[in-house]
Short mmCIF file of C-alpha atoms in Angstrom, two decimals:
data_model
loop_
_atom_site.label_atom_id
_atom_site.label_comp_id
_atom_site.label_asym_id
_atom_site.label_seq_id
_atom_site.Cartn_x
_atom_site.Cartn_y
_atom_site.Cartn_z
CA MET A 1 17.61 2.22 3.51
CA LEU A 2 16.11 -1.22 3.95
CA THR A 3 13.70 -2.39 6.59
CA ASN A 4 13.45 -5.89 7.95
CA ASN A 5 11.05 -7.96 10.02
CA SER A 6 12.75 -7.31 13.35
CA PHE A 7 11.87 -3.77 14.39
CA ILE A 8 10.67 -3.10 17.91
CA TYR A 9 8.99 0.28 18.28
CA ALA A 10 8.46 1.54 21.79
CA SER A 11 6.17 4.48 20.96
CA PRO A 12 3.69 3.55 18.20
CA PRO A 13 1.46 6.13 16.51
CA LEU A 14 -1.76 7.13 18.23
CA LEU A 15 -4.28 4.30 18.20
CA HIS A 16 -7.50 4.64 16.23
CA SER A 17 -9.55 5.81 19.21
CA GLU A 18 -7.10 8.66 19.88
CA TYR A 19 -7.17 10.18 16.39
CA ARG A 20 -10.88 10.30 15.73
CA ASN A 21 -11.64 13.87 16.78
CA GLN A 22 -8.45 15.50 15.58
CA SER A 23 -9.52 16.49 12.09
CA SER A 24 -12.48 16.93 9.80
CA PHE A 25 -13.08 14.68 6.83
CA HIS A 26 -15.07 15.53 3.76
CA VAL A 27 -15.16 14.62 0.10
CA ARG A 28 -15.94 16.54 -3.08
CA PHE A 29 -16.53 14.93 -6.46
CA SER A 30 -16.03 16.30 -9.94
CA ASN A 31 -15.69 14.79 -13.40
CA VAL A 32 -12.66 15.26 -15.62
CA GLY A 33 -12.98 13.51 -18.96
CA LYS A 34 -13.40 9.80 -18.26
CA ILE A 35 -11.95 10.19 -14.78
CA LYS A 36 -14.17 10.56 -11.78
CA GLU A 37 -12.02 12.84 -9.68
CA LEU A 38 -12.43 13.03 -5.95
CA SER A 39 -11.07 16.53 -5.67
CA THR A 40 -9.79 16.46 -2.12
CA ILE A 41 -9.92 14.61 1.14
CA GLU A 42 -9.08 17.45 3.45
CA HIS A 43 -7.63 17.72 6.92
CA GLY A 44 -7.16 21.44 7.37
CA SER A 45 -3.95 22.62 5.73
CA ASN A 46 -2.25 19.22 5.54
CA ARG A 47 0.31 18.24 2.94
CA ARG A 48 -1.26 17.16 -0.33
CA CYS A 49 -1.02 13.68 -1.77
CA LYS A 50 -1.86 12.64 -5.33
CA TYR A 51 -3.88 9.44 -5.12
CA PHE A 52 -4.14 7.15 -8.16
CA ASN A 53 -7.05 4.80 -7.66
CA LEU A 54 -6.64 1.54 -9.55
CA HIS A 55 -8.11 -0.63 -6.81
CA GLN A 56 -10.44 -2.47 -9.20
CA GLN A 57 -7.67 -3.12 -11.73
CA ILE A 58 -5.09 -5.90 -11.92
CA VAL A 59 -1.71 -4.42 -12.78
CA PRO A 60 1.40 -6.52 -13.58
CA TYR A 61 3.91 -6.27 -10.76
CA THR A 62 6.79 -5.13 -12.97
CA ASP A 63 4.81 -2.15 -14.26
CA ALA A 64 3.90 -0.90 -10.79
CA TRP A 65 7.46 -1.49 -9.60
CA SER A 66 8.85 0.56 -12.47
CA TRP A 67 6.33 3.33 -11.84
CA GLN A 68 7.46 3.65 -8.25
CA LYS A 69 11.15 3.81 -9.10
CA ALA A 70 10.49 6.47 -11.72
CA VAL A 71 8.47 8.58 -9.31
CA VAL A 72 11.14 8.30 -6.61
CA SER A 73 13.79 9.40 -9.11
CA ARG A 74 11.64 12.34 -10.17
CA ARG A 75 10.98 13.26 -6.54
CA HIS A 76 14.73 13.40 -5.87
CA THR A 77 15.01 16.03 -8.58
CA LEU A 78 12.09 17.99 -7.14
CA VAL A 79 13.63 17.89 -3.67
CA GLU A 80 16.87 19.33 -5.04
CA GLN A 81 14.87 22.13 -6.67
CA ASP A 82 12.83 22.67 -3.49
CA GLU A 83 9.68 21.83 -5.48
CA ASP A 84 8.58 18.59 -3.80
CA ASN A 85 5.13 19.87 -2.93
CA SER A 86 3.07 16.68 -2.64
CA ASP A 87 3.26 13.00 -1.83
CA MET A 88 1.74 10.14 -3.83
CA LEU A 89 -0.34 7.02 -3.20
CA ILE A 90 -1.16 4.22 -5.64
CA VAL A 91 -3.68 1.49 -4.77
CA LEU A 92 -4.16 -1.52 -7.05
CA GLN A 93 -4.27 -5.29 -7.35
CA HIS A 94 -1.61 -7.47 -8.92
CA SER A 95 -1.72 -10.49 -11.16
CA PRO A 96 -0.27 -13.53 -9.32
CA VAL A 97 3.38 -13.07 -8.41
CA TYR A 98 5.90 -13.88 -5.69
CA THR A 99 8.27 -11.17 -4.49
CA LEU A 100 11.32 -11.37 -2.29
CA GLY A 101 13.11 -8.67 -0.34
CA THR A 102 16.74 -7.82 -0.88
CA GLY A 103 17.95 -10.27 1.73
CA SER A 104 15.20 -12.89 1.38
CA ALA A 105 16.26 -16.52 1.73
CA GLU A 106 15.20 -18.93 -1.01
CA GLU A 107 14.75 -21.61 1.67
CA TYR A 108 11.31 -20.06 2.19
CA LEU A 109 10.26 -21.07 -1.33
CA ASN A 110 8.61 -24.49 -1.44
CA PHE A 111 9.38 -24.89 -5.13
CA ASP A 112 12.24 -24.83 -7.59
CA VAL A 113 12.75 -21.26 -8.80
CA GLY A 114 13.26 -22.65 -12.31
CA ASN A 115 9.80 -24.23 -12.18
CA ALA A 116 7.85 -21.67 -10.15
CA PRO A 117 4.03 -21.61 -10.23
CA TYR A 118 4.16 -17.85 -10.83
CA SER A 119 6.80 -15.27 -11.68
CA VAL A 120 9.30 -14.55 -8.91
CA TYR A 121 11.02 -11.18 -8.45
CA ARG A 122 13.72 -10.16 -6.01
CA THR A 123 13.15 -6.53 -5.11
CA GLU A 124 14.89 -3.86 -3.07
CA ARG A 125 12.27 -3.80 -0.29
CA GLY A 126 12.76 -5.23 3.17
CA GLY A 127 11.23 -8.47 4.39
CA GLU A 128 11.00 -12.05 3.17
CA VAL A 129 8.94 -13.69 0.42
CA THR A 130 5.28 -12.88 -0.05
CA TYR A 131 2.54 -13.43 -2.61
CA HIS A 132 0.47 -10.82 -4.46
CA GLY A 133 -2.64 -11.61 -6.44
CA PRO A 134 -6.22 -10.63 -7.28
CA GLY A 135 -8.40 -9.85 -4.29
CA GLN A 136 -5.51 -8.26 -2.42
CA LEU A 137 -5.42 -4.48 -2.06
CA VAL A 138 -1.87 -3.20 -2.42
CA MET A 139 -0.97 0.31 -1.28
CA TYR A 140 2.18 2.02 -2.55
CA PRO A 141 2.73 5.29 -0.63
CA ILE A 142 5.55 7.41 -2.04
CA LEU A 143 6.06 9.83 0.83
CA ASN A 144 8.82 12.28 1.62
CA LEU A 145 9.40 11.49 5.28
CA ARG A 146 11.09 14.85 5.74
CA TYR A 147 7.54 16.25 5.85
CA HIS A 148 6.31 13.56 8.24
CA LYS A 149 8.87 11.95 10.55
CA MET A 150 12.34 10.80 9.55
CA ASP A 151 12.01 7.47 11.32
CA LEU A 152 11.42 4.20 9.47
CA HIS A 153 10.24 2.49 12.65
CA TRP A 154 7.53 5.13 12.97
CA TYR A 155 6.63 4.71 9.31
CA LEU A 156 6.22 0.93 9.61
CA ARG A 157 4.08 1.24 12.73
CA SER A 158 1.98 3.91 11.00
CA LEU A 159 1.28 1.62 8.04
CA GLU A 160 0.23 -1.08 10.50
CA GLU A 161 -1.99 1.46 12.23
CA VAL A 162 -3.83 2.16 8.97
CA ILE A 163 -4.80 -1.51 8.68
CA ILE A 164 -5.67 -1.89 12.36
CA ARG A 165 -8.05 1.05 12.13
CA VAL A 166 -9.69 -0.24 8.94
CA LEU A 167 -10.40 -3.61 10.51
CA SER A 168 -11.71 -2.05 13.72
CA SER A 169 -13.73 0.90 12.43
CA THR A 170 -15.28 -0.73 9.36
CA PHE A 171 -15.48 -4.41 10.26
CA SER A 172 -15.34 -4.52 14.08
CA LEU A 173 -12.40 -6.92 13.92
CA LYS A 174 -9.71 -6.68 16.59
CA ALA A 175 -6.33 -6.73 14.88
CA SER A 176 -2.93 -6.35 16.47
CA ARG A 177 0.81 -6.12 16.04
CA ILE A 178 3.14 -8.86 17.22
CA GLU A 179 6.39 -7.90 18.88
CA ASP A 180 9.47 -8.41 16.70
CA LEU A 181 7.33 -8.98 13.58
CA THR A 182 6.12 -6.53 10.95
CA GLY A 183 2.53 -6.68 9.71
CA VAL A 184 -1.01 -6.93 11.06
CA TRP A 185 -2.58 -10.01 12.61
CA ILE A 186 -5.97 -11.26 13.69
CA GLY A 187 -5.29 -14.03 16.14
CA ASN A 188 -2.67 -16.29 14.59
CA GLN A 189 -3.40 -15.20 11.02
CA LYS A 190 -1.52 -12.49 9.19
CA VAL A 191 -3.88 -10.39 7.10
CA ALA A 192 -1.51 -7.63 5.98
CA ALA A 193 2.15 -7.78 4.96
CA ILE A 194 4.45 -4.76 4.85
CA GLY A 195 7.76 -4.32 3.06
CA ILE A 196 9.29 -0.94 2.28
CA ARG A 197 12.34 0.87 1.07
CA ALA A 198 13.33 4.50 1.53
CA SER A 199 15.68 6.34 -0.78
CA ARG A 200 16.89 9.62 0.70
CA TRP A 201 13.81 9.55 2.93
CA ILE A 202 11.38 9.02 0.04
CA THR A 203 9.45 5.80 0.56
CA TYR A 204 8.24 3.20 -1.89
CA HIS A 205 6.87 -0.35 -1.92
CA GLY A 206 4.30 -0.59 0.88
CA LEU A 207 1.59 -2.89 2.22
CA ALA A 208 -0.75 -5.62 1.00
CA LEU A 209 -4.07 -6.47 2.65
CA ASN A 210 -5.73 -9.81 1.87
CA VAL A 211 -9.38 -8.99 1.25
CA THR A 212 -10.92 -11.65 -1.02
CA THR A 213 -7.59 -13.22 -1.93
CA ASP A 214 -7.31 -16.89 -2.87
CA LEU A 215 -4.85 -18.01 -0.19
CA THR A 216 -3.79 -21.22 -1.97
CA PRO A 217 -0.61 -19.70 -3.50
CA PHE A 218 0.67 -18.96 0.01
CA GLN A 219 1.00 -22.72 0.48
CA HIS A 220 3.94 -22.72 -1.93
CA ILE A 221 6.00 -20.41 0.30
CA VAL A 222 6.72 -19.68 3.94
CA PRO A 223 5.03 -16.27 4.00
CA CYS A 224 7.37 -13.60 5.35
CA GLY A 225 9.63 -16.41 6.57
CA ILE A 226 7.30 -17.17 9.51
CA ARG A 227 6.72 -20.91 9.85
CA ASP A 228 4.55 -21.07 12.97
CA ARG A 229 1.75 -18.71 11.96
CA GLY A 230 -0.83 -18.66 9.20
CA VAL A 231 -2.21 -16.25 6.61
CA GLY A 232 -5.80 -15.07 6.55
CA SER A 233 -8.12 -12.98 4.41
CA LEU A 234 -10.72 -10.45 5.45
CA LYS A 235 -13.43 -12.36 3.59
CA GLU A 236 -12.77 -15.62 5.45
CA LEU A 237 -12.49 -13.88 8.80
CA LEU A 238 -15.80 -12.08 8.33
CA GLN A 239 -17.54 -15.29 7.34
CA THR A 240 -16.16 -17.02 10.42
CA SER A 241 -16.91 -14.23 12.87
CA SER A 242 -20.35 -13.20 11.67
CA ASN A 243 -21.52 -16.03 9.44
CA CYS A 244 -22.47 -13.45 6.82
CA LYS A 245 -21.63 -13.33 3.14
CA THR A 246 -20.71 -10.25 1.14
CA ASP A 247 -20.02 -10.31 -2.56
CA ASP A 248 -16.35 -9.86 -3.40
CA LEU A 249 -16.71 -6.63 -5.37
CA SER A 250 -18.63 -4.88 -2.60
CA LEU A 251 -16.15 -6.04 0.02
CA MET A 252 -13.23 -4.74 -2.04
CA ASP A 253 -14.94 -1.37 -2.52
CA ILE A 254 -15.84 -1.00 1.15
CA THR A 255 -12.32 -1.93 2.22
CA HIS A 256 -10.77 0.45 -0.28
CA LYS A 257 -12.83 3.40 0.94
CA SER A 258 -11.87 2.66 4.51
CA LEU A 259 -8.20 2.29 3.60
CA ILE A 260 -7.89 5.69 1.98
CA ARG A 261 -9.84 7.36 4.80
CA GLU A 262 -7.62 5.86 7.49
CA PHE A 263 -4.45 6.45 5.47
CA SER A 264 -5.27 10.14 5.10
CA GLU A 265 -5.96 10.43 8.83
CA VAL A 266 -2.90 8.54 10.06
CA PHE A 267 -0.52 10.49 7.81
CA GLN A 268 -2.55 13.73 7.95
CA LEU A 269 -2.67 14.11 4.18
CA SER A 270 -5.19 15.75 1.86
CA LEU A 271 -5.73 13.33 -1.00
CA ASP A 272 -6.21 14.55 -4.57
CA HIS A 273 -7.99 11.52 -5.96
CA HIS A 274 -7.63 10.44 -9.60
CA CYS A 275 -9.59 7.37 -10.66
CA VAL A 276 -7.98 5.96 -13.79
CA SER A 277 -10.27 3.84 -15.96
CA ASP A 278 -7.40 1.87 -17.55
CA TRP A 279 -3.95 1.58 -15.97
CA ARG A 280 -2.36 1.35 -19.43
CA SER A 281 -3.20 5.01 -19.95
CA LEU A 282 -0.53 5.81 -17.36
CA GLY A 283 2.18 4.49 -19.65
CA ARG A 284 3.98 1.16 -19.54
CA ASP A 285 7.31 2.93 -19.79
CA TYR A 286 8.12 4.08 -16.29
CA GLN A 287 9.59 7.39 -17.44
CA ASP A 288 6.30 8.09 -19.21
CA PHE A 289 4.47 7.43 -15.94
CA ALA A 290 6.69 9.83 -14.01
CA GLU A 291 6.02 12.58 -16.54
CA ILE A 292 2.27 11.93 -16.57
CA VAL A 293 1.72 11.92 -12.82
CA HIS A 294 3.79 15.05 -12.24
CA SER A 295 1.95 16.99 -14.92
CA ASP A 296 -1.65 18.24 -14.91
CA PRO A 297 -3.95 15.57 -13.34
CA THR A 298 -6.25 15.64 -16.35
CA CYS A 299 -3.48 13.97 -18.34
CA CYS A 300 -4.62 10.69 -16.80
CA SER A 301 -7.82 10.83 -18.85
CA ASP A 302 -8.34 8.17 -21.49
CA THR A 303 -9.70 10.67 -23.99
#
């Protein structure tokens, strides 16, 4: 099932102010080998979600794409065996790349594909062309919507809600949705793009939030096929609104912590957090990755 940029959703998820008192939130830390493992982020007896934290690492797009497809394939098998007991979330950064959705139009590329400034990949997600690069936090939730809500409109609005809450609760920035468009906006600037696919109700691809991103590469495309609006980053918006400066690493860390907190609350998931010191330890062959992440969590150690 493909999504596009034209969904209208009449009943969005509860807004950030409505969720706050619905569940407790606490964190426990332990060490496993070279991995600092955040054992759980708990909300009562919620469904579990394995969280692979690579938010400080730059992972080639093709590797992360292959990982997702392998996990989805593995999850199909687990569903058939009635053993699909947890969801998954991967957060990372990408090296510079342009990606297009299944039906993306090349008219939104301001360059010759044969002489592109960065690699270009046509994927199976919904939406038009976008850019990924360092300084952008990319979230890949691999959720079985049978355990949430079997409604892709709801899922898209929920991903938007995660970003809206992060910007409001952590940075006091008022973000919003725009009717007939997918993503999150502050004024006329899009700060988060969303493009997903669901295979037998298991989701992959996800969202990208511009935190400290160099926005120059967006000038070579028409981001998301929208010509009359701009693209913004959290760093630039904070500097404009408060005239304060925060170093890039700290801003990325603060944003990441807020993202996983709000994600766990919106989707009511208990996150089993695995911080991987080197993404290569997860295996560059996507079948290797699927085997690693569905085995004992300590297998992610670099020992």
